[in-house]
Coordinates of C-alpha atoms in Angstrom, one line a residue:
Chain A
M1 CA -120.6 22.4 123.8
S2 CA -117.7 24.1 125.1
H3 CA -113.9 22.8 125.2
A4 CA -114.5 22.5 128.9
A5 CA -117.3 20.1 128.8
A6 CA -116.6 16.4 129.6
K7 CA -115.3 14.7 126.6
A8 CA -117.7 12.2 125.1
S9 CA -116.5 8.7 124.3
I10 CA -116.9 6.4 121.2
G11 CA -120.3 4.7 121.8
D12 CA -121.7 7.5 124.0
S13 CA -121.7 10.6 122.0
E14 CA -124.1 12.9 119.9
F15 CA -122.6 11.2 116.8
D16 CA -123.3 7.7 118.1
R17 CA -126.8 8.5 119.3
D18 CA -127.7 10.2 116.0
T19 CA -126.3 7.3 113.9
T20 CA -128.1 4.7 115.9
V21 CA -129.7 1.9 113.6
T22 CA -132.4 -0.4 115.1
P23 CA -132.7 -4.0 113.5
R24 CA -136.5 -4.3 112.6
A25 CA -137.8 -7.4 114.2
G26 CA -138.6 -10.3 111.7
E27 CA -136.8 -8.4 108.7
P28 CA -133.1 -9.5 108.8
G29 CA -131.0 -6.8 107.3
V30 CA -133.5 -4.1 107.7
Y31 CA -132.6 -1.1 110.1
D32 CA -134.8 1.7 111.3
A33 CA -133.2 5.0 112.0
E34 CA -134.0 8.7 112.7
L35 CA -132.2 11.4 110.7
S36 CA -131.3 14.0 113.3
A37 CA -131.9 17.6 112.5
G38 CA -128.6 18.2 114.2
W39 CA -126.6 17.5 111.1
T40 CA -128.2 19.8 108.5
I41 CA -127.0 22.5 106.2
I42 CA -129.8 25.0 105.6
T43 CA -132.5 22.1 105.4
A44 CA -130.7 19.4 103.8
V45 CA -129.1 16.5 105.9
N46 CA -125.2 16.3 105.4
G47 CA -124.1 13.7 103.0
G48 CA -121.4 12.5 105.3
Y49 CA -123.8 12.0 108.3
L50 CA -125.9 9.9 106.0
L51 CA -123.0 7.9 105.0
A52 CA -122.0 7.2 108.5
L53 CA -125.6 6.0 109.3
V54 CA -125.5 3.7 106.3
G55 CA -122.1 2.6 107.2
R56 CA -123.2 1.6 110.8
A57 CA -125.9 -0.6 109.2
L58 CA -123.5 -2.3 106.9
S59 CA -121.2 -2.9 109.9
A60 CA -124.1 -4.6 111.6
A61 CA -125.2 -6.6 108.6
L62 CA -121.8 -7.7 107.4
P63 CA -119.3 -10.3 109.0
H64 CA -116.5 -7.6 108.9
P65 CA -116.6 -4.5 111.2
D66 CA -114.9 -1.7 109.2
P67 CA -115.6 0.0 105.9
F68 CA -112.6 -0.4 103.6
T69 CA -114.2 1.2 100.5
V70 CA -117.7 2.8 100.4
S71 CA -119.3 4.1 97.2
A72 CA -122.4 6.1 97.6
H73 CA -124.6 7.5 94.8
Y74 CA -126.9 10.3 96.1
L75 CA -130.5 10.2 94.6
T76 CA -132.7 12.6 96.4
S77 CA -132.2 15.2 99.2
S78 CA -132.8 13.9 102.7
V79 CA -134.6 15.6 105.5
P80 CA -134.7 15.2 109.2
G81 CA -137.1 12.5 110.4
P82 CA -137.6 8.7 110.1
A83 CA -135.6 6.5 107.7
V84 CA -135.2 2.8 106.9
I85 CA -132.0 1.3 105.8
R86 CA -132.1 -2.0 103.7
T87 CA -129.0 -4.1 103.4
E88 CA -128.0 -7.0 101.4
V89 CA -124.8 -9.1 101.9
V90 CA -123.5 -9.5 98.2
R91 CA -120.4 -11.6 99.2
A92 CA -118.9 -12.7 102.4
G93 CA -115.2 -13.6 101.9
R94 CA -112.4 -14.4 104.4
T95 CA -110.8 -11.0 104.7
L96 CA -113.3 -8.8 102.9
S97 CA -117.0 -8.8 102.6
T98 CA -119.2 -6.7 100.2
G99 CA -122.6 -5.3 100.9
Q100 CA -125.2 -2.9 99.4
A101 CA -127.4 -0.7 101.4
S102 CA -130.1 1.9 100.5
L103 CA -131.5 4.5 102.8
F104 CA -135.1 5.4 102.3
Q105 CA -137.5 8.1 103.6
F106 CA -141.3 8.3 103.2
D107 CA -143.6 10.4 101.1
E108 CA -146.9 11.8 102.3
S109 CA -148.6 8.4 101.4
G110 CA -145.9 6.5 103.4
A111 CA -144.2 5.0 100.2
E112 CA -140.5 4.7 100.6
V113 CA -138.3 7.1 98.6
E114 CA -134.8 6.2 98.0
R115 CA -132.1 8.8 99.3
I116 CA -128.9 7.2 98.7
R117 CA -127.5 3.8 97.5
V118 CA -124.3 2.4 98.7
L119 CA -121.9 -0.4 97.6
A120 CA -119.2 -1.1 100.2
S121 CA -116.4 -3.7 101.0
Y122 CA -115.6 -4.1 104.6
G123 CA -112.8 -5.8 106.4
D124 CA -111.0 -5.7 109.7
L125 CA -108.6 -2.8 110.1
A126 CA -107.0 -4.3 113.1
A127 CA -106.0 -7.3 111.3
L128 CA -104.0 -5.5 108.6
P129 CA -100.2 -5.5 108.8
D130 CA -98.8 -2.2 110.0
S131 CA -96.5 -1.7 107.0
V132 CA -96.6 1.6 105.4
H133 CA -95.0 2.9 102.2
T134 CA -96.3 6.3 101.4
V135 CA -95.1 9.4 99.6
A136 CA -98.3 11.2 100.7
E137 CA -97.7 14.2 103.0
P138 CA -100.3 15.6 105.6
P139 CA -101.8 18.9 104.3
A140 CA -99.7 21.9 104.8
M141 CA -101.7 24.1 107.2
P142 CA -101.2 26.0 110.4
A143 CA -101.2 24.7 113.8
Y144 CA -104.6 24.1 115.5
E145 CA -104.6 27.2 117.4
D146 CA -103.7 29.4 114.3
C147 CA -106.8 28.1 112.4
L148 CA -110.1 29.7 112.4
G149 CA -113.1 28.3 114.5
A150 CA -116.8 29.3 114.3
E151 CA -116.0 31.8 117.0
A152 CA -113.7 33.7 114.6
G153 CA -116.5 35.5 112.8
P154 CA -118.8 34.5 110.1
A155 CA -120.4 31.1 110.2
P156 CA -118.3 28.7 108.2
I157 CA -121.2 28.0 106.0
P158 CA -123.6 30.8 105.2
G159 CA -127.2 30.3 106.5
S160 CA -128.6 28.3 109.6
N161 CA -126.6 25.3 109.8
A162 CA -127.1 23.0 112.7
I163 CA -124.0 20.9 111.8
V164 CA -121.9 23.8 112.8
D165 CA -122.7 23.1 116.5
R166 CA -121.9 19.4 116.1
L167 CA -118.4 19.9 114.8
R168 CA -115.3 21.7 116.0
L169 CA -114.1 22.8 112.7
R170 CA -110.9 25.0 112.5
L171 CA -110.3 26.3 108.9
D172 CA -106.9 27.0 107.6
P173 CA -107.0 30.9 107.1
A174 CA -105.7 30.5 103.5
T175 CA -108.9 28.6 102.5
A176 CA -111.4 30.7 104.5
G177 CA -111.1 33.9 102.4
W178 CA -114.5 33.2 100.8
A179 CA -116.1 33.9 104.1
V180 CA -115.0 37.6 103.8
G181 CA -115.5 37.8 100.1
A182 CA -111.9 36.9 99.2
P183 CA -111.6 33.4 97.9
S184 CA -108.2 32.2 96.9
G185 CA -109.4 30.8 93.6
K186 CA -107.4 27.6 94.1
G187 CA -110.2 25.2 95.0
E188 CA -108.8 24.0 98.3
M189 CA -110.2 23.6 101.7
R190 CA -108.4 22.5 104.7
A191 CA -109.4 22.2 108.4
W192 CA -108.6 20.6 111.7
F193 CA -111.7 18.3 112.5
E194 CA -113.2 17.1 115.7
L195 CA -116.7 16.3 116.9
A196 CA -118.0 19.0 119.2
D197 CA -118.4 16.8 122.2
G198 CA -114.8 15.6 121.9
R199 CA -115.6 12.0 120.8
D200 CA -112.5 10.6 119.1
A201 CA -112.6 9.5 115.5
D202 CA -113.3 6.0 114.4
P203 CA -113.7 4.6 111.0
L204 CA -117.4 5.4 110.9
S205 CA -116.9 9.0 111.8
L206 CA -114.3 9.3 109.0
L207 CA -117.1 8.8 106.7
L208 CA -118.6 12.0 108.0
A209 CA -115.2 13.7 108.1
V210 CA -114.7 13.5 104.4
D211 CA -117.9 15.4 103.6
A212 CA -118.2 17.9 106.4
L213 CA -116.0 20.9 105.3
P214 CA -117.4 23.8 103.3
P215 CA -117.4 23.0 99.6
T216 CA -114.1 23.7 97.7
A217 CA -116.2 25.5 95.3
F218 CA -116.4 28.3 97.8
D219 CA -112.7 28.8 97.5
L220 CA -113.3 29.1 93.7
G221 CA -115.7 31.9 94.4
L222 CA -118.8 29.8 93.9
L223 CA -121.1 30.4 96.9
G224 CA -123.9 27.9 96.4
W225 CA -124.9 24.4 96.8
A226 CA -122.7 21.7 95.3
P227 CA -124.9 18.6 95.5
T228 CA -122.9 15.3 95.6
V229 CA -123.6 13.0 92.8
E230 CA -121.2 10.2 94.0
L231 CA -118.7 9.9 96.9
T232 CA -116.3 7.1 97.4
T233 CA -114.2 6.8 100.5
H234 CA -111.3 4.5 101.4
V235 CA -110.7 4.1 105.0
R236 CA -107.1 3.2 105.3
H237 CA -106.2 3.0 108.9
R238 CA -107.9 3.2 112.4
P239 CA -107.5 6.8 113.5
A240 CA -105.6 7.7 116.6
P241 CA -107.2 9.9 119.2
G242 CA -107.0 13.6 118.8
P243 CA -108.0 16.1 116.1
L244 CA -107.9 15.1 112.4
R245 CA -106.6 17.1 109.6
V246 CA -108.7 17.2 106.5
G247 CA -107.5 18.6 103.2
I248 CA -109.7 18.8 100.1
V249 CA -108.8 19.9 96.6
T250 CA -110.5 20.4 93.4
R251 CA -108.4 20.3 90.3
N252 CA -111.0 20.1 87.4
L253 CA -114.2 22.1 87.3
A254 CA -115.6 21.4 83.9
G255 CA -118.9 21.2 82.2
G256 CA -120.8 22.1 85.3
F257 CA -119.2 19.3 87.5
L258 CA -116.3 19.1 89.8
E259 CA -114.3 16.4 91.8
E260 CA -113.5 17.0 95.4
D261 CA -110.5 14.9 96.6
A262 CA -110.2 14.6 100.3
E263 CA -107.6 13.3 102.6
V264 CA -107.9 12.7 106.4
W265 CA -104.9 12.5 108.6
D266 CA -104.7 11.6 112.2
S267 CA -102.7 12.9 115.1
A268 CA -100.1 10.1 114.5
N269 CA -99.5 11.5 111.0
R270 CA -101.2 8.6 109.4
L271 CA -103.2 8.9 106.2
V272 CA -106.5 7.4 107.6
A273 CA -109.0 8.0 104.8
Q274 CA -109.0 9.1 101.1
S275 CA -112.2 10.1 99.3
R276 CA -113.3 11.5 95.9
Q277 CA -116.6 12.9 95.1
L278 CA -118.2 14.1 91.8
A279 CA -120.5 17.1 92.6
R280 CA -122.5 19.6 90.5
A281 CA -120.8 23.0 90.5
P282 CA -122.9 25.7 92.1
R283 CA -125.0 27.7 89.4
Chain B
M1 CA -102.7 -5.6 63.9
S2 CA -100.1 -3.2 62.5
H3 CA -100.1 0.5 62.3
A4 CA -100.6 0.3 58.4
A5 CA -103.9 -1.8 58.7
A6 CA -107.2 0.0 58.1
K7 CA -108.2 2.0 61.1
A8 CA -111.4 0.6 62.8
S9 CA -114.3 2.9 63.6
I10 CA -116.4 3.3 66.7
G11 CA -119.2 0.7 66.4
D12 CA -117.1 -1.6 64.1
S13 CA -114.1 -2.6 66.1
E14 CA -112.7 -5.4 68.2
F15 CA -113.7 -3.4 71.3
D16 CA -117.1 -3.0 70.1
R17 CA -117.6 -6.6 68.9
D18 CA -116.3 -7.8 72.3
T19 CA -118.4 -5.6 74.3
T20 CA -121.6 -6.5 72.6
V21 CA -124.7 -6.9 74.9
T22 CA -127.8 -8.6 73.7
P23 CA -131.1 -7.9 75.3
R24 CA -132.7 -11.1 76.5
A25 CA -136.1 -11.5 75.0
G26 CA -139.0 -11.1 77.6
E27 CA -136.6 -10.0 80.4
P28 CA -136.2 -6.2 80.4
G29 CA -132.9 -4.9 81.7
V30 CA -131.1 -8.4 81.2
Y31 CA -128.3 -8.6 78.7
D32 CA -126.4 -11.7 77.5
A33 CA -122.7 -11.2 76.7
E34 CA -119.6 -13.3 75.9
L35 CA -116.4 -12.4 77.7
S36 CA -113.7 -12.5 75.0
A37 CA -110.4 -14.3 75.7
G38 CA -108.8 -11.4 73.9
W39 CA -108.8 -9.2 77.1
T40 CA -107.1 -11.5 79.6
I41 CA -104.1 -11.1 81.8
I42 CA -102.8 -14.6 82.4
T43 CA -106.2 -16.2 82.8
A44 CA -108.1 -13.3 84.3
V45 CA -110.3 -11.1 82.3
N46 CA -109.2 -7.4 82.6
G47 CA -111.2 -5.4 85.0
G48 CA -111.5 -2.4 82.6
Y49 CA -112.8 -4.6 79.9
L50 CA -115.5 -5.9 82.3
L51 CA -116.4 -2.4 83.3
A52 CA -116.8 -1.3 79.7
L53 CA -119.1 -4.3 79.1
V54 CA -121.3 -3.5 82.2
G55 CA -121.1 0.2 81.1
R56 CA -122.5 -0.8 77.6
A57 CA -125.5 -2.5 79.3
L58 CA -126.3 0.4 81.5
S59 CA -126.1 2.8 78.6
A60 CA -128.8 0.6 77.0
A61 CA -130.9 0.3 80.1
L62 CA -130.7 4.0 81.2
P63 CA -132.4 7.1 79.5
H64 CA -129.0 8.8 79.4
P65 CA -126.2 7.7 77.3
D66 CA -122.9 8.5 79.0
P67 CA -121.3 7.2 82.1
F68 CA -120.6 10.1 84.5
T69 CA -119.4 8.2 87.6
V70 CA -119.2 4.5 87.7
S71 CA -118.4 2.7 91.0
A72 CA -117.6 -1.1 90.6
H73 CA -116.9 -3.6 93.4
Y74 CA -115.0 -6.7 92.2
L75 CA -116.3 -9.8 93.9
T76 CA -114.8 -12.9 92.0
S77 CA -112.5 -13.5 89.1
S78 CA -114.1 -13.5 85.6
V79 CA -113.1 -16.0 83.0
P80 CA -113.6 -16.0 79.1
G81 CA -117.1 -17.3 78.2
P82 CA -120.7 -16.6 78.7
A83 CA -122.0 -13.9 81.0
V84 CA -125.3 -12.3 81.9
I85 CA -125.7 -8.7 83.0
R86 CA -128.8 -7.7 85.1
T87 CA -129.5 -4.1 85.2
E88 CA -131.8 -1.9 87.4
V89 CA -132.9 1.7 86.8
V90 CA -132.6 3.2 90.3
R91 CA -133.6 6.7 89.4
A92 CA -134.3 8.5 86.2
G93 CA -133.9 12.3 86.5
R94 CA -133.8 15.1 84.0
T95 CA -130.1 15.5 83.6
L96 CA -128.8 12.3 85.4
S97 CA -130.0 8.8 85.9
T98 CA -128.7 6.2 88.3
G99 CA -128.5 2.5 87.6
Q100 CA -127.2 -0.7 89.1
A101 CA -125.7 -3.6 87.3
S102 CA -124.2 -6.9 88.1
L103 CA -122.4 -9.2 85.8
F104 CA -122.8 -12.9 86.4
Q105 CA -121.1 -16.2 85.1
F106 CA -122.0 -19.6 85.7
D107 CA -120.7 -22.4 87.9
E108 CA -120.6 -26.1 86.8
S109 CA -124.3 -26.6 87.7
G110 CA -125.3 -23.5 85.7
A111 CA -126.0 -21.3 88.8
E112 CA -125.2 -17.7 88.5
V113 CA -122.0 -16.5 90.1
E114 CA -121.6 -12.7 90.6
R115 CA -118.4 -11.2 89.3
I116 CA -118.8 -7.5 89.8
R117 CA -121.4 -5.2 91.0
V118 CA -121.8 -1.6 89.7
L119 CA -123.6 1.5 90.7
A120 CA -123.5 4.3 88.2
S121 CA -124.8 7.6 87.4
Y122 CA -125.4 8.4 83.6
G123 CA -125.9 11.7 81.7
D124 CA -125.4 13.3 78.4
L125 CA -121.8 14.7 78.0
A126 CA -122.7 16.4 74.8
A127 CA -125.4 18.5 76.7
L128 CA -122.7 20.0 79.2
P129 CA -121.5 23.5 78.9
D130 CA -117.9 23.7 77.5
S131 CA -116.5 25.7 80.3
V132 CA -113.4 24.5 82.0
H133 CA -111.6 25.7 85.0
T134 CA -108.8 23.3 85.8
V135 CA -105.4 23.3 87.4
A136 CA -104.8 19.8 86.4
E137 CA -101.8 19.2 84.0
P138 CA -101.4 16.4 81.5
P139 CA -98.9 13.7 82.7
A140 CA -95.4 14.9 82.1
M141 CA -94.1 12.2 79.6
P142 CA -92.1 11.8 76.4
A143 CA -93.6 12.1 73.1
Y144 CA -95.4 9.1 71.7
E145 CA -92.3 8.1 69.5
D146 CA -90.1 8.3 72.5
C147 CA -92.3 5.9 74.6
L148 CA -91.8 2.1 74.7
G149 CA -94.2 -0.1 72.7
A150 CA -94.5 -4.0 72.9
E151 CA -92.0 -4.4 70.2
A152 CA -89.4 -2.5 72.4
G153 CA -88.5 -5.7 74.3
P154 CA -90.0 -7.6 77.3
A155 CA -93.8 -7.9 77.4
P156 CA -95.4 -5.0 79.3
I157 CA -96.9 -7.5 81.6
P158 CA -95.0 -10.9 82.4
G159 CA -96.7 -14.0 81.3
S160 CA -99.2 -14.7 78.5
N161 CA -101.4 -11.8 78.2
A162 CA -103.9 -11.6 75.2
I163 CA -104.7 -8.0 76.0
V164 CA -101.3 -6.9 74.9
D165 CA -102.4 -7.5 71.3
R166 CA -105.6 -5.6 71.7
L167 CA -103.9 -2.4 72.9
R168 CA -101.3 -0.1 71.5
L169 CA -99.6 0.9 74.7
R170 CA -96.4 3.0 74.8
L171 CA -95.0 3.2 78.1
D172 CA -93.1 6.1 79.5
P173 CA -89.4 4.8 79.8
A174 CA -89.3 6.4 83.3
T175 CA -92.1 4.0 84.5
A176 CA -91.0 0.9 82.6
G177 CA -87.8 0.1 84.6
W178 CA -89.6 -2.8 86.4
A179 CA -89.5 -4.6 83.0
V180 CA -85.7 -4.8 83.2
G181 CA -85.5 -5.2 87.1
A182 CA -85.0 -1.6 87.9
P183 CA -88.4 -0.1 89.1
S184 CA -88.3 3.6 90.0
G185 CA -89.8 2.9 93.4
K186 CA -92.1 5.9 92.9
G187 CA -95.4 4.0 92.2
E188 CA -96.1 5.7 88.9
M189 CA -97.2 4.3 85.5
R190 CA -97.6 6.4 82.4
A191 CA -98.4 5.4 78.9
W192 CA -99.8 6.5 75.6
F193 CA -103.0 4.5 75.0
E194 CA -104.8 3.4 71.8
L195 CA -106.8 0.5 70.8
A196 CA -104.7 -1.8 68.5
D197 CA -107.1 -1.5 65.5
G198 CA -107.1 2.4 65.7
R199 CA -110.7 2.8 67.0
D200 CA -110.9 6.1 68.6
A201 CA -111.8 6.6 72.2
D202 CA -115.3 7.1 73.5
P203 CA -116.7 7.3 76.9
L204 CA -117.1 3.5 77.1
S205 CA -113.4 2.9 76.0
L206 CA -112.3 5.3 78.8
L207 CA -113.7 2.7 81.3
L208 CA -111.2 0.3 79.8
A209 CA -108.3 2.8 79.6
V210 CA -108.2 3.6 83.4
D211 CA -107.4 -0.1 84.2
A212 CA -105.4 -1.2 81.3
L213 CA -101.8 -0.3 82.3
P214 CA -99.5 -2.6 84.2
P215 CA -100.1 -1.9 88.0
T216 CA -98.3 1.0 89.7
A217 CA -97.2 -1.8 92.1
F218 CA -94.7 -3.1 89.5
D219 CA -93.0 0.4 89.7
L220 CA -92.8 -0.2 93.4
G221 CA -90.8 -3.3 92.7
L222 CA -93.9 -5.6 93.7
L223 CA -94.3 -7.9 90.6
G224 CA -97.5 -9.8 91.3
W225 CA -101.3 -9.6 90.9
A226 CA -103.0 -6.4 92.5
P227 CA -106.5 -7.5 92.5
T228 CA -108.9 -4.7 92.4
V229 CA -111.4 -4.5 95.2
E230 CA -113.1 -1.2 94.1
L231 CA -112.8 1.1 91.0
T232 CA -114.7 4.3 90.5
T233 CA -114.3 6.2 87.3
H234 CA -115.5 9.8 86.5
V235 CA -115.9 10.6 82.8
R236 CA -115.5 14.3 82.4
H237 CA -115.5 14.9 78.7
R238 CA -116.0 13.1 75.4
P239 CA -112.5 12.3 74.2
A240 CA -111.2 13.8 71.0
P241 CA -109.8 11.3 68.3
G242 CA -106.2 10.4 68.6
P243 CA -104.1 8.6 71.3
L244 CA -104.7 9.2 75.0
R245 CA -102.4 9.8 77.7
V246 CA -102.9 7.8 80.8
G247 CA -101.0 8.7 84.1
I248 CA -101.4 6.6 87.3
V249 CA -100.1 7.2 90.7
T250 CA -100.0 5.5 94.0
R251 CA -99.3 7.5 97.0
N252 CA -100.2 5.2 99.9
L253 CA -99.4 1.7 100.1
A254 CA -100.3 0.5 103.7
G255 CA -101.7 -2.4 105.5
G256 CA -101.5 -4.5 102.4
F257 CA -103.7 -2.3 100.2
L258 CA -102.9 0.6 97.9
E259 CA -104.9 3.2 95.8
E260 CA -104.3 3.8 92.2
D261 CA -105.4 7.2 90.9
A262 CA -105.6 7.5 87.1
E263 CA -106.1 10.4 84.9
V264 CA -106.7 10.2 81.1
W265 CA -106.1 13.0 78.8
D266 CA -107.0 13.4 75.1
S267 CA -105.2 14.8 72.2
A268 CA -107.0 18.1 72.7
N269 CA -105.3 18.3 76.1
R270 CA -108.6 17.7 77.9
L271 CA -108.9 15.8 81.2
V272 CA -111.4 13.3 80.0
A273 CA -111.5 10.8 82.8
Q274 CA -110.3 10.4 86.4
S275 CA -110.4 7.2 88.4
R276 CA -109.4 5.7 91.7
Q277 CA -109.2 2.1 92.7
L278 CA -108.4 0.3 96.0
A279 CA -106.4 -2.8 95.2
R280 CA -104.7 -5.4 97.2
A281 CA -100.9 -5.1 97.1
P282 CA -99.1 -8.0 95.6
R283 CA -97.7 -10.4 98.2

């Protein structure tokens, strides 16, 4: 979708359609969903997209609307097609509630196979006081127009990646060297992030944003799949309209595993999400 | 226990006795435990001690021995006394297995009340390659003998805190100003960390170490309880014998919540654990 196309709105966009969850009649807390082929990397469904889907189911199941902290353990690779999300209300408190959810797909015999399991605490971002005391700084990166979009040359992720068409990612040139065989070696990845149809960010799309950039391992010269073992995201503020800035760093690659620490900043210069994942290093 | 006392060993120490879990006959995956009054802050049981207890149960329940990534959501406050831990093997893979555990205590009628729920992926730290590629640096802090132990003056945590006697914490003076009414305002906390009976660290005691220092909020001038909502810990390497260094930073206090990012370094200068928690800011 080009920049000139009509801007999609929250509730009526590719992301919203592809994260629709349908309550199953007679089974409270159970939601049917369809994993879209639009959010795949090679053949695997993106982990952030999955998390947003599960996050939407929990938002429906819990008494509070917004994810505050979401911990996901990835069990088996997801593929496009039908899925079911089973939720449980673990605790419903006054300002926070905690839920659990699992997303399943189906094997040849129709038996459920668990893809990810999630524990999450939800609250109401709009009810929080607006006070901020932060020493965090937005990622140091060039202006939007000086970063590299997909049109700049090589696909941001090698191979056939449908997700590239769903996102308007513009990579900081300093962290894009791997695409031309010259990774910086620092383990950093920075990009401007928007949904391709222009839908503004909301707390659910932040769950996608934290896991939608190329892996930091690429910037270490390790071009391969870095499967997520666990990903925890804190949503700290409701994002303002406009492009997000996402900065990710890996400080410690050891024993075949690495962490990815992501920060997401909105157009109002607020730190809106923080995440950390443990991933296997590419072999 | 003084420095001169005999050094306790892994498997025969206060920490090991107080994190004992006893399989319940006829109920696979269910473990009885007793929360010791020795690990309390005021009247609440320390969250890291609880995590170590649950971690020990998962180590017994899962086919792999060591916590690699442990995500805990804290539901209600724990008190000293009996508890039961119910575990589930979610997935048993070749190099990693994933489990879930809940720790319950009992209300007046004997009904189970859930305290914390945990999702964790376990592996075998000894089986990992020894390769390290890190830009992380140990916390910048003075030598052990130049840091402040409990004998230096005010109790590290105001009030009656049994846990102080179980730990040999030596605070970096730069992050101890709050104890004399002069917090630095930076949101940092650094300390040398050992168990008081000299037992060396292991992966389970790292789950305690990440949540055993005074809250970083104290260093921001907020002296009060900062209850943990969620705490995720990555254990990255088996710790070498000797005192650990723990550095914790808070970068973003906003909307009444804050994150605490902890790193634990061993005597061989290895980054052995990383953790992040979301906590409520003291009011």
